[in-house]
Short mmCIF file of C-alpha atoms in Angstrom, two decimals:
data_model
loop_
_atom_site.label_atom_id
_atom_site.label_comp_id
_atom_site.label_asym_id
_atom_site.label_seq_id
_atom_site.Cartn_x
_atom_site.Cartn_y
_atom_site.Cartn_z
CA MET A 22 21.24 -14.00 -81.56
CA THR A 23 18.54 -12.07 -79.75
CA GLU A 24 16.48 -12.03 -82.30
CA ILE A 25 16.52 -15.52 -82.17
CA PHE A 26 15.97 -15.60 -78.65
CA HIS A 27 12.62 -13.18 -79.15
CA SER A 28 11.72 -15.52 -82.20
CA LEU A 29 11.31 -18.60 -79.49
CA PRO A 30 8.00 -19.70 -79.24
CA ALA A 31 6.07 -19.40 -75.37
CA TRP A 32 5.91 -22.88 -74.96
CA LEU A 33 9.46 -23.54 -75.43
CA TRP A 34 10.63 -20.74 -73.25
CA PHE A 35 8.32 -22.40 -70.47
CA VAL A 36 10.23 -25.59 -71.44
CA ILE A 37 13.27 -24.32 -70.92
CA ALA A 38 12.74 -22.23 -67.42
CA LEU A 39 10.87 -25.50 -66.20
CA ILE A 40 14.11 -27.34 -67.12
CA ALA A 41 16.26 -24.50 -65.44
CA LEU A 42 13.99 -24.89 -62.34
CA PHE A 43 14.33 -28.37 -62.42
CA LEU A 44 18.34 -28.59 -62.62
CA ALA A 45 18.49 -25.85 -59.71
CA ARG A 46 16.01 -27.47 -57.48
CA LYS A 47 18.78 -28.98 -54.96
CA PRO A 48 20.73 -25.48 -54.35
CA PHE A 49 17.11 -23.32 -54.15
CA HIS A 50 15.98 -26.31 -51.41
CA GLN A 51 19.46 -26.07 -49.49
CA GLY A 52 19.52 -21.75 -50.15
CA ILE A 53 15.96 -21.52 -48.25
CA MET A 54 16.58 -23.76 -46.01
CA ALA A 55 19.78 -22.39 -44.99
CA LEU A 56 18.33 -19.20 -44.56
CA ALA A 57 14.99 -20.11 -42.93
CA ARG A 58 17.38 -22.21 -40.48
CA PHE A 59 19.65 -18.68 -40.15
CA PHE A 60 16.49 -16.45 -39.09
CA HIS A 61 15.41 -19.59 -37.23
CA HIS A 62 18.15 -19.37 -35.00
CA SER A 63 18.93 -15.90 -35.02
CA LEU A 64 15.35 -15.32 -33.66
CA ARG A 65 15.79 -18.13 -31.14
CA LEU A 66 19.27 -16.79 -29.86
CA ALA A 67 17.20 -12.86 -29.54
CA ALA A 68 14.52 -14.48 -27.66
CA ASN A 69 16.82 -16.61 -25.14
CA ALA A 70 18.65 -13.31 -24.89
CA VAL A 71 14.91 -11.18 -23.92
CA SER A 72 14.28 -14.17 -21.64
CA ALA A 73 17.52 -13.67 -19.52
CA ALA A 74 17.03 -9.89 -19.45
CA GLU A 75 13.60 -10.75 -18.50
CA GLY A 76 14.74 -12.61 -15.73
CA ARG A 77 17.13 -10.47 -14.75
CA LEU A 78 14.55 -7.57 -14.82
CA GLN A 79 12.06 -9.35 -12.66
CA LEU A 80 14.88 -10.54 -10.41
CA ARG A 81 15.58 -6.48 -10.28
CA ASN A 82 11.97 -6.03 -9.13
CA ARG A 83 11.69 -7.94 -6.47
CA GLU A 84 14.74 -6.48 -4.91
CA VAL A 85 13.35 -3.23 -5.33
CA LEU A 86 10.40 -4.38 -3.63
CA ILE A 87 11.65 -6.43 -1.03
CA ALA A 88 13.93 -3.14 0.05
CA ALA A 89 11.12 -1.00 -0.23
CA GLY A 90 8.64 -3.44 1.98
CA ARG A 91 11.36 -3.59 4.22
CA GLU A 92 12.02 0.19 4.30
CA VAL A 93 8.00 0.74 4.87
CA SER A 94 7.70 -2.28 7.71
CA GLU A 95 10.92 -0.42 9.80
CA ARG A 96 8.63 2.48 9.55
CA HIS A 97 5.43 1.26 11.22
CA ILE A 98 7.42 -0.51 13.39
CA GLU A 99 9.49 2.31 14.45
CA ARG A 100 6.40 4.21 14.70
CA GLU A 101 4.74 2.16 16.98
CA PHE A 102 7.65 1.73 19.41
CA ASP A 103 7.49 5.46 19.47
CA ARG A 104 4.17 5.15 20.33
CA ILE A 105 4.51 2.36 23.45
CA GLU A 106 7.19 4.67 24.60
CA SER A 107 5.65 7.80 24.70
CA ALA A 108 2.57 5.68 26.39
CA MET A 109 5.18 4.64 28.78
CA LYS A 110 6.92 7.63 29.58
CA LYS A 111 3.59 9.30 30.25
CA GLU A 112 2.13 6.43 32.47
CA LEU A 113 5.53 5.12 33.99
CA ALA A 114 5.88 9.14 35.46
CA GLN A 115 3.07 9.02 37.16
CA TYR A 116 3.36 5.55 38.66
CA PRO A 117 5.36 6.81 41.94
CA ALA A 118 1.89 8.85 42.68
CA LEU A 119 -0.70 6.40 41.71
CA HIS A 120 1.37 4.05 43.66
CA ARG A 121 1.56 6.41 46.79
CA LYS A 122 -2.07 7.28 46.42
CA LEU A 123 -3.35 3.74 46.55
CA CYS A 124 -1.22 3.12 48.99
CA GLU A 125 -2.65 6.14 51.51
CA GLN A 126 -6.22 5.09 50.16
CA LEU A 127 -5.85 1.19 51.16
CA ALA A 128 -4.21 2.00 54.36
CA ALA A 129 -7.62 4.22 55.50
CA ILE A 130 -10.11 1.81 54.22
CA ASP A 131 -7.95 -0.91 56.37
CA GLU A 132 -8.45 1.57 59.57
CA ASP A 133 -11.64 2.13 58.76
CA TYR A 134 -12.56 -1.71 58.34
CA VAL A 135 -10.86 -2.49 61.47
CA ARG A 136 -12.94 0.37 63.58
CA SER A 137 -16.04 -0.68 61.44
CA ALA A 138 -16.03 -4.41 62.53
CA GLU A 139 -18.85 -5.49 65.03
CA VAL A 140 -17.31 -6.22 68.68
CA PRO A 141 -20.12 -8.77 70.27
CA PRO A 142 -20.61 -7.45 74.29
CA GLU A 143 -19.42 -9.50 76.78
CA PRO A 144 -21.85 -11.19 78.76
CA THR A 145 -23.12 -9.84 82.11
CA SER A 146 -23.80 -11.33 85.52
CA TRP A 147 -27.41 -10.69 85.71
CA ALA A 148 -27.91 -14.83 84.08
CA LYS A 149 -26.67 -15.74 86.97
CA ALA A 150 -28.34 -14.19 89.56
CA ILE A 151 -31.80 -14.46 87.73
CA LYS A 152 -31.19 -17.80 87.55
CA ALA A 153 -30.80 -18.38 91.36
CA VAL A 154 -33.54 -16.05 92.05
CA THR A 155 -35.83 -18.41 89.99
CA GLU A 156 -34.94 -21.08 91.83
CA ILE A 157 -36.89 -19.56 94.86
CA PRO A 158 -40.57 -20.48 95.11
CA ALA A 159 -42.41 -17.47 94.85
CA ASP A 160 -45.63 -18.82 96.09
CA ARG A 161 -43.94 -18.95 99.35
CA ASP A 162 -42.52 -15.69 99.80
CA SER A 163 -44.17 -12.29 98.29
CA VAL A 164 -40.82 -10.32 98.59
CA VAL A 165 -39.36 -12.77 95.62
CA GLY A 166 -42.05 -11.23 93.79
CA ASP A 167 -41.26 -7.89 94.30
CA VAL A 168 -37.91 -8.30 93.66
CA LEU A 169 -38.70 -10.73 90.32
CA GLU A 170 -40.34 -7.66 89.51
CA ALA A 171 -37.50 -4.93 89.92
CA ILE A 172 -35.41 -7.16 88.39
CA HIS A 173 -38.22 -7.36 85.23
CA VAL A 174 -37.61 -3.61 85.25
CA SER A 175 -34.03 -3.01 85.42
CA MET A 176 -33.81 -5.85 83.05
CA ARG A 177 -36.43 -3.60 80.45
CA LYS A 178 -34.35 -1.04 80.98
CA ALA A 179 -30.93 -2.62 80.56
CA GLU A 180 -32.16 -3.67 77.08
CA SER A 181 -33.18 -0.83 76.24
CA LYS A 182 -29.56 1.09 76.65
CA ALA A 183 -28.24 -2.28 75.12
CA ARG A 184 -30.47 -1.45 71.91
CA GLU A 185 -29.38 1.88 71.68
CA ALA A 186 -25.90 1.58 72.35
CA TYR A 187 -25.81 -1.19 69.46
CA ARG A 188 -27.78 1.04 67.01
CA GLU A 189 -25.66 3.68 68.29
CA SER A 190 -22.28 1.41 67.01
CA ALA A 191 -24.06 -0.18 63.79
CA ARG A 192 -24.58 3.65 62.54
CA GLU A 193 -20.94 4.38 63.60
CA ARG A 194 -19.87 1.36 61.84
CA HIS A 195 -22.44 2.15 58.59
CA GLN A 196 -20.55 5.62 58.76
CA LEU A 197 -17.49 4.58 58.10
CA LEU A 198 -18.15 2.02 55.69
CA LYS A 199 -20.37 5.20 53.92
CA ARG A 200 -17.06 6.89 53.95
CA MET A 201 -14.98 4.07 52.54
CA MET A 202 -17.22 4.44 49.50
CA PRO A 203 -15.51 7.08 47.71
CA ALA A 204 -11.60 5.25 48.54
CA TRP A 205 -12.82 2.60 46.62
CA ARG A 206 -14.05 4.49 43.71
CA ALA A 207 -10.95 6.70 43.07
CA ILE A 208 -8.84 2.89 43.65
CA LEU A 209 -11.28 1.50 40.72
CA ASN A 210 -10.70 4.72 38.92
CA SER A 211 -7.21 4.43 39.40
CA LEU A 212 -7.24 0.42 39.03
CA GLY A 213 -9.20 1.65 35.32
CA LYS A 214 -6.32 3.74 33.86
CA VAL A 215 -4.06 1.64 34.42
CA ASN A 216 -5.87 -1.41 33.19
CA LYS A 217 -6.35 0.79 29.68
CA THR A 218 -2.81 1.62 29.74
CA VAL A 219 -1.73 -2.09 29.81
CA VAL A 220 -5.01 -3.01 27.32
CA GLY A 221 -4.01 -0.34 25.01
CA VAL A 222 -0.25 -1.53 25.25
CA GLN A 223 -1.30 -5.20 24.51
CA HIS A 224 -2.94 -3.57 21.57
CA ARG A 225 -0.04 -2.00 20.37
CA ALA A 226 2.15 -5.14 21.30
CA LYS A 227 -0.17 -6.98 18.77
CA VAL A 228 0.06 -4.52 16.16
CA VAL A 229 4.33 -4.65 16.64
CA ASP A 230 3.96 -8.14 16.20
CA GLY A 231 2.01 -8.08 13.25
CA HIS A 232 4.39 -6.12 11.38
CA MET A 233 7.24 -7.64 12.66
CA GLU A 234 6.00 -11.28 11.35
CA ARG A 235 5.58 -9.29 7.98
CA TYR A 236 8.54 -7.82 8.34
CA GLU A 237 10.45 -11.05 8.37
CA GLU A 238 8.09 -12.45 5.60
CA ILE A 239 9.23 -9.26 3.93
CA VAL A 240 13.59 -10.29 4.36
CA GLN A 241 12.73 -14.30 3.86
CA GLY A 242 11.63 -12.89 0.50
CA SER A 243 8.90 -15.08 0.13
CA HIS A 244 6.18 -15.35 -2.58
CA ARG A 245 3.56 -14.47 -0.11
CA ALA A 246 5.21 -11.28 0.77
CA VAL A 247 6.38 -10.47 -2.67
CA ARG A 248 2.86 -10.71 -4.22
CA MET A 249 1.58 -8.55 -1.10
CA LEU A 250 4.18 -5.95 -2.07
CA SER A 251 3.13 -6.06 -5.75
CA SER A 252 -0.56 -5.83 -5.07
CA SER A 253 -0.26 -2.92 -2.68
CA SER A 254 2.10 -0.99 -5.13
CA LEU A 255 -0.36 -1.44 -8.01
CA VAL A 256 -3.48 0.42 -5.00
CA GLN A 257 -1.07 2.70 -4.13
CA PHE A 258 0.31 3.63 -8.15
CA PHE A 259 -3.65 4.30 -9.05
CA ILE A 260 -4.75 5.84 -5.62
CA SER A 261 -1.69 8.33 -5.46
CA LEU A 262 -2.06 8.80 -9.85
CA PHE A 263 -6.32 9.91 -9.01
CA VAL A 264 -5.14 12.18 -6.01
CA LEU A 265 -2.22 13.66 -8.15
CA THR A 266 -4.52 14.15 -11.41
CA ILE A 267 -6.97 16.33 -8.94
CA ALA A 268 -3.97 18.37 -7.42
CA ALA A 269 -2.97 18.86 -11.17
CA GLY A 270 -6.58 20.58 -11.19
CA GLY A 271 -5.56 22.32 -8.64
CA VAL A 272 -2.89 23.83 -9.92
CA LEU A 273 -4.92 24.61 -13.49
CA VAL A 274 -7.05 26.55 -11.50
CA ASN A 275 -4.73 28.30 -9.77
CA PHE A 276 -3.01 29.04 -12.94
CA HIS A 277 -6.40 30.79 -14.31
CA LEU A 278 -6.32 32.84 -10.73
CA ILE A 279 -3.31 34.48 -11.81
CA ALA A 280 -1.92 34.38 -15.24
CA ARG A 281 -4.03 37.34 -16.18
CA PRO A 282 -3.01 39.87 -13.28
CA MET A 283 0.25 38.70 -13.86
CA ALA A 284 0.32 40.04 -16.95
CA GLU A 285 -0.07 43.54 -15.54
CA VAL A 286 2.94 42.79 -13.31
CA VAL A 287 5.81 41.39 -15.97
CA GLY A 288 4.17 43.00 -19.09
CA GLY A 289 2.22 40.82 -21.43
CA SER A 290 4.09 41.40 -24.60
CA GLY A 291 6.81 39.58 -24.66
CA SER A 292 6.83 35.67 -25.23
CA ILE A 293 9.46 32.56 -24.64
CA GLY A 294 9.00 30.03 -27.26
CA GLY A 295 5.90 30.52 -28.43
CA TYR A 296 4.53 30.60 -24.93
CA SER A 297 3.41 34.36 -23.07
CA VAL A 298 6.00 35.39 -20.59
CA ALA A 299 3.05 36.51 -18.27
CA ASP A 300 2.05 32.09 -18.26
CA ILE A 301 5.29 31.12 -18.02
CA SER A 302 5.64 33.50 -14.96
CA ALA A 303 2.19 32.25 -13.29
CA LEU A 304 3.29 28.51 -13.87
CA VAL A 305 6.68 29.06 -12.56
CA LEU A 306 5.15 31.02 -9.18
CA ILE A 307 3.28 27.65 -8.89
CA LEU A 308 5.86 25.24 -8.99
CA VAL A 309 8.06 27.19 -6.86
CA GLU A 310 5.55 27.09 -4.68
CA ILE A 311 4.93 23.11 -4.76
CA ALA A 312 8.62 23.24 -4.21
CA LEU A 313 8.60 25.16 -0.65
CA GLY A 314 5.80 22.74 0.18
CA LEU A 315 8.08 19.84 -0.60
CA PHE A 316 10.76 21.03 1.90
CA VAL A 317 7.77 22.00 4.44
CA MET A 318 6.86 18.38 4.04
CA GLU A 319 10.34 17.06 4.51
CA CYS A 320 11.30 18.90 7.18
CA VAL A 321 8.41 17.81 9.32
CA ARG A 322 9.40 13.94 8.11
CA ILE A 323 6.29 13.68 6.82
CA THR A 324 7.95 12.87 3.34
CA ARG A 325 11.33 11.29 2.67
CA LEU A 326 11.88 12.26 -1.03
CA PHE A 327 15.65 14.50 0.05
CA PRO A 328 17.60 12.59 2.24
CA VAL A 329 19.98 15.18 2.72
CA ILE A 330 17.27 17.31 4.32
CA GLY A 331 16.08 14.12 6.53
CA ALA A 332 20.07 13.81 7.85
CA LEU A 333 20.13 17.47 9.09
CA ASN A 334 19.81 18.11 12.96
CA ASP A 335 16.52 18.89 14.53
CA LYS A 336 17.78 23.08 14.53
CA THR A 337 18.57 23.25 11.65
CA ARG A 338 15.73 21.40 10.03
CA SER A 339 13.30 23.82 11.74
CA ARG A 340 15.00 27.11 11.06
CA LEU A 341 14.10 25.68 7.10
CA MET A 342 10.71 24.63 7.61
CA TRP A 343 9.60 28.02 9.12
CA GLY A 344 12.09 29.62 6.42
CA ALA A 345 10.07 27.84 3.63
CA PHE A 346 6.79 28.40 5.92
CA ALA A 347 7.42 32.05 5.88
CA LEU A 348 7.95 31.88 2.06
CA LEU A 349 4.79 29.98 1.62
CA PHE A 350 2.96 32.24 3.14
CA VAL A 351 4.29 35.55 1.25
CA PHE A 352 3.71 33.70 -1.94
CA ALA A 353 0.11 32.76 -0.89
CA LEU A 354 -0.60 36.24 0.25
CA VAL A 355 1.07 37.28 -3.50
CA GLU A 356 -1.38 35.00 -5.42
CA GLY A 357 -4.28 36.59 -3.12
CA GLY A 358 -3.25 40.06 -4.73
CA LEU A 359 -3.22 38.67 -7.93
CA ALA A 360 -6.33 37.00 -8.03
CA PHE A 361 -8.13 40.09 -6.55
CA THR A 362 -6.53 42.16 -8.75
CA ARG A 363 -8.06 39.66 -11.84
CA GLU A 364 -11.35 40.31 -10.60
CA ILE A 365 -10.60 43.97 -10.66
CA LEU A 366 -9.25 44.02 -14.16
CA ILE A 367 -12.62 41.75 -15.33
CA GLN A 368 -15.38 44.13 -13.92
CA GLY A 369 -13.04 46.93 -15.30
CA ASP A 370 -13.34 45.48 -18.40
CA THR A 371 -17.15 44.27 -17.93
CA SER A 372 -18.06 48.00 -16.52
CA GLY A 373 -16.62 49.55 -19.66
CA ASP A 374 -18.90 47.24 -21.76
CA ALA A 375 -21.94 47.54 -19.93
CA THR A 376 -21.33 51.97 -19.74
CA ALA A 377 -21.08 51.07 -23.32
CA ALA A 378 -24.02 49.15 -23.46
CA GLY A 379 -25.92 51.09 -20.91
CA ILE A 380 -25.77 48.26 -18.39
CA GLN A 381 -25.02 49.02 -14.96
CA ALA A 382 -22.20 46.39 -13.46
CA GLY A 383 -23.20 43.68 -10.14
CA PRO A 384 -21.04 43.93 -7.14
CA LEU A 385 -17.38 43.18 -7.03
CA TRP A 386 -16.71 42.32 -3.47
CA ILE A 387 -18.54 39.11 -3.62
CA THR A 388 -16.53 37.07 -6.41
CA ALA A 389 -13.66 39.23 -5.57
CA SER A 390 -13.10 38.10 -2.03
CA ALA A 391 -13.67 34.80 -2.71
CA GLN A 392 -10.99 34.45 -5.69
CA MET A 393 -9.01 36.32 -3.03
CA ALA A 394 -9.33 33.57 -0.77
CA MET A 395 -9.05 30.93 -3.30
CA GLY A 396 -6.05 32.12 -4.30
CA PHE A 397 -4.45 32.12 -0.60
CA ALA A 398 -5.30 28.59 0.04
CA LEU A 399 -4.79 26.88 -3.11
CA PRO A 400 -0.99 27.41 -2.14
CA PHE A 401 -1.19 25.69 1.25
CA VAL A 402 -3.62 22.51 -0.25
CA LEU A 403 -1.05 22.41 -2.61
CA VAL A 404 1.67 21.58 0.15
CA PHE A 405 -0.06 18.13 0.70
CA ALA A 406 0.31 17.06 -2.75
CA ALA A 407 3.73 15.64 -1.50
CA ILE A 408 2.29 13.08 -0.12
CA PRO A 409 0.97 11.13 -2.81
CA LEU A 410 3.74 12.24 -5.08
CA GLU A 411 6.01 10.66 -3.16
CA SER A 412 3.53 7.47 -3.08
CA PHE A 413 3.58 7.61 -6.54
CA ILE A 414 7.36 7.48 -7.12
CA ALA A 415 7.71 4.73 -4.91
CA SER A 416 5.36 2.59 -6.88
CA ALA A 417 6.19 3.81 -10.12
CA ARG A 418 9.38 2.03 -10.04
CA THR A 419 7.43 -1.52 -9.25
CA VAL A 420 4.84 -0.54 -12.27
CA ILE A 421 7.47 0.18 -14.78
CA GLY A 422 9.52 -2.76 -13.49
CA ILE A 423 6.71 -5.24 -14.37
CA VAL A 424 5.24 -3.56 -17.08
CA SER A 425 8.75 -3.61 -18.67
CA ALA A 426 9.43 -7.44 -17.59
CA PHE A 427 6.07 -8.49 -19.42
CA THR A 428 6.97 -6.36 -22.73
CA LEU A 429 10.31 -8.42 -22.49
CA ARG A 430 8.40 -11.89 -21.91
CA LEU A 431 5.87 -11.17 -24.59
CA LEU A 432 8.90 -9.80 -26.93
CA ALA A 433 10.36 -13.43 -26.58
CA VAL A 434 7.19 -15.44 -27.20
CA ILE A 435 7.04 -12.58 -30.58
CA LEU A 436 10.60 -13.50 -31.21
CA ARG A 437 9.92 -17.45 -31.11
CA LEU A 438 6.99 -17.24 -33.20
CA ALA A 439 8.56 -15.40 -35.43
CA GLY A 440 11.52 -18.05 -35.57
CA ALA A 441 9.07 -20.45 -36.37
CA GLY A 442 7.22 -18.66 -38.80
CA ILE A 443 10.00 -18.60 -40.34
CA LEU A 444 10.92 -21.93 -40.30
CA ARG A 445 7.91 -23.37 -41.83
CA THR A 446 7.83 -20.34 -44.28
CA GLY A 447 10.95 -21.66 -45.55
CA ALA A 448 9.31 -25.49 -45.97
CA MET A 449 6.06 -23.98 -47.38
CA LEU A 450 8.55 -22.20 -50.15
CA VAL A 451 10.49 -25.35 -51.09
CA ARG A 452 6.67 -27.26 -51.52
CA VAL A 453 5.48 -24.47 -53.40
CA TYR A 454 8.46 -24.46 -55.82
CA ASP A 455 8.32 -28.46 -56.47
CA ILE A 456 4.53 -27.29 -56.95
CA VAL A 457 5.46 -25.36 -59.55
CA ILE A 458 7.26 -27.96 -61.13
CA PHE A 459 5.33 -30.59 -60.81
CA PHE A 460 5.69 -32.01 -64.57
CA PRO A 461 9.40 -32.86 -64.28
CA LEU A 462 9.06 -34.06 -61.06
CA TRP A 463 6.90 -36.62 -62.11
CA LEU A 464 8.08 -37.56 -65.06
CA GLU A 465 11.64 -38.38 -62.60
CA ALA A 466 9.77 -40.13 -60.18
CA ARG A 467 8.03 -41.77 -63.15
CA PHE A 468 11.79 -42.67 -64.65
CA ILE A 469 13.73 -43.87 -61.54
CA GLY A 470 10.63 -46.25 -60.85
CA TRP A 471 11.18 -47.68 -64.69
CA ARG A 472 14.96 -47.99 -63.71
CA GLN A 473 14.01 -50.18 -60.15
CA GLN A 474 11.48 -51.76 -62.04
CA VAL A 475 13.89 -52.79 -64.64
CA ALA A 476 16.55 -53.48 -62.14
CA VAL A 477 14.12 -55.59 -60.60
CA THR A 478 12.84 -58.13 -63.72
CA GLY A 479 15.30 -57.46 -65.93
CA PRO A 480 15.38 -56.12 -69.66
CA THR A 481 14.09 -59.25 -71.21
CA GLY A 482 10.90 -58.96 -69.02
CA SER A 483 11.59 -62.49 -66.97
CA ASP A 484 10.63 -62.76 -63.35
CA GLU A 485 14.75 -64.39 -62.85
CA PRO A 486 16.83 -62.28 -61.58
CA THR A 487 19.52 -60.82 -63.89
CA GLU A 488 23.25 -60.99 -63.37
CA LYS A 489 23.49 -57.56 -62.34
CA SER A 490 20.87 -57.63 -59.82
CA GLN A 491 22.23 -60.69 -58.67
CA GLN A 492 25.38 -59.15 -57.96
CA GLN A 493 24.05 -55.93 -56.79
CA ALA A 494 22.00 -58.09 -53.94
CA SER A 495 25.19 -60.21 -53.01
#
């Protein structure tokens, strides 16, 4: 039987394959399309699930943004109210003294002003006497002329005395007015301070109004507030990342300063996990200093990474701060000594090589002092890394949420495209299958066309419909 199959020619095998493929055409089409629809629906369900997860993540990101924005706004509002309270306490504490001073100055000014008033002199009876004498004809009596001359001299003297008295009173008034100038200046100075305080309070009030408007938008959850918070989080993320990179450079410099002398302290022969014990000890020392810096920043309430520290009372928190600062100071001294020892060790190696080569070694104190100063100052500089670290942690949640939501959205789009592609691939495979068996399909189409033509025209070829066609038509 096998020999018979092997003896068959290739064209016969080709014909048999075409017939088999033609007979299996409908089940193959149904299987391909069923499999394509299965994968299409599965990927569509997966895309819908991913879209739903992306929506929940977006809602979660929105809640996180609003909560973080509320916390920051509340902190800003609290700080502004504290400033207004301190300013009002400072100024209102001086208000009674200022009020008393202003009242005294105003009373003194009022008294000087009353005393400086110009009082017109009372009119004398000389005018009536002179008028009566002038009515006497002078040409009839020479005594009248002498009287008039005497009156003239007396009037000149009285005028001179009145002028001097007026000048003296005017001088006294001017002295009183001049004495009022320092009081006016003091009043103007006091009122200027009050005005400055009022302007400062108004400015603080405007700042508080701005923070309150922003806080209301955040509480309402408006799209504008969410966009502002998202952009602010992104900016804070990259800025804090940049500052943390600089701090990492400081850690690296600090590590190289103390790594070699630390080998002399702990012994440089051992290793843990392929790393030297001295290197691990130097890194642990730097990390402990950074942790102490975090505690110091938490105790002074610059950062809020540990709510437990913030919940302590002021006395306990102050003690914890001074304890952490004292330990940090001790570690800084240790690092300064290690950095100085490093330079001594390097200088010893250099001097040994230079002695062997006949070269005199350079001065030691310049580089040793510089390294010791760096080793002492870097721990205190790394304390401020807590501020960008807090900002980085707070903004990283938002950034990770945004990136995750974008990834889920992209995955949903990819799944939908894959489902549509699989469905179109199934249709394409069906067309390719029909292309392979095109000849039997062509024959089938010709046969069906002939059958239809026979059914319409009849077996004799006449145009009259047959009995069978009439029955089919009825």
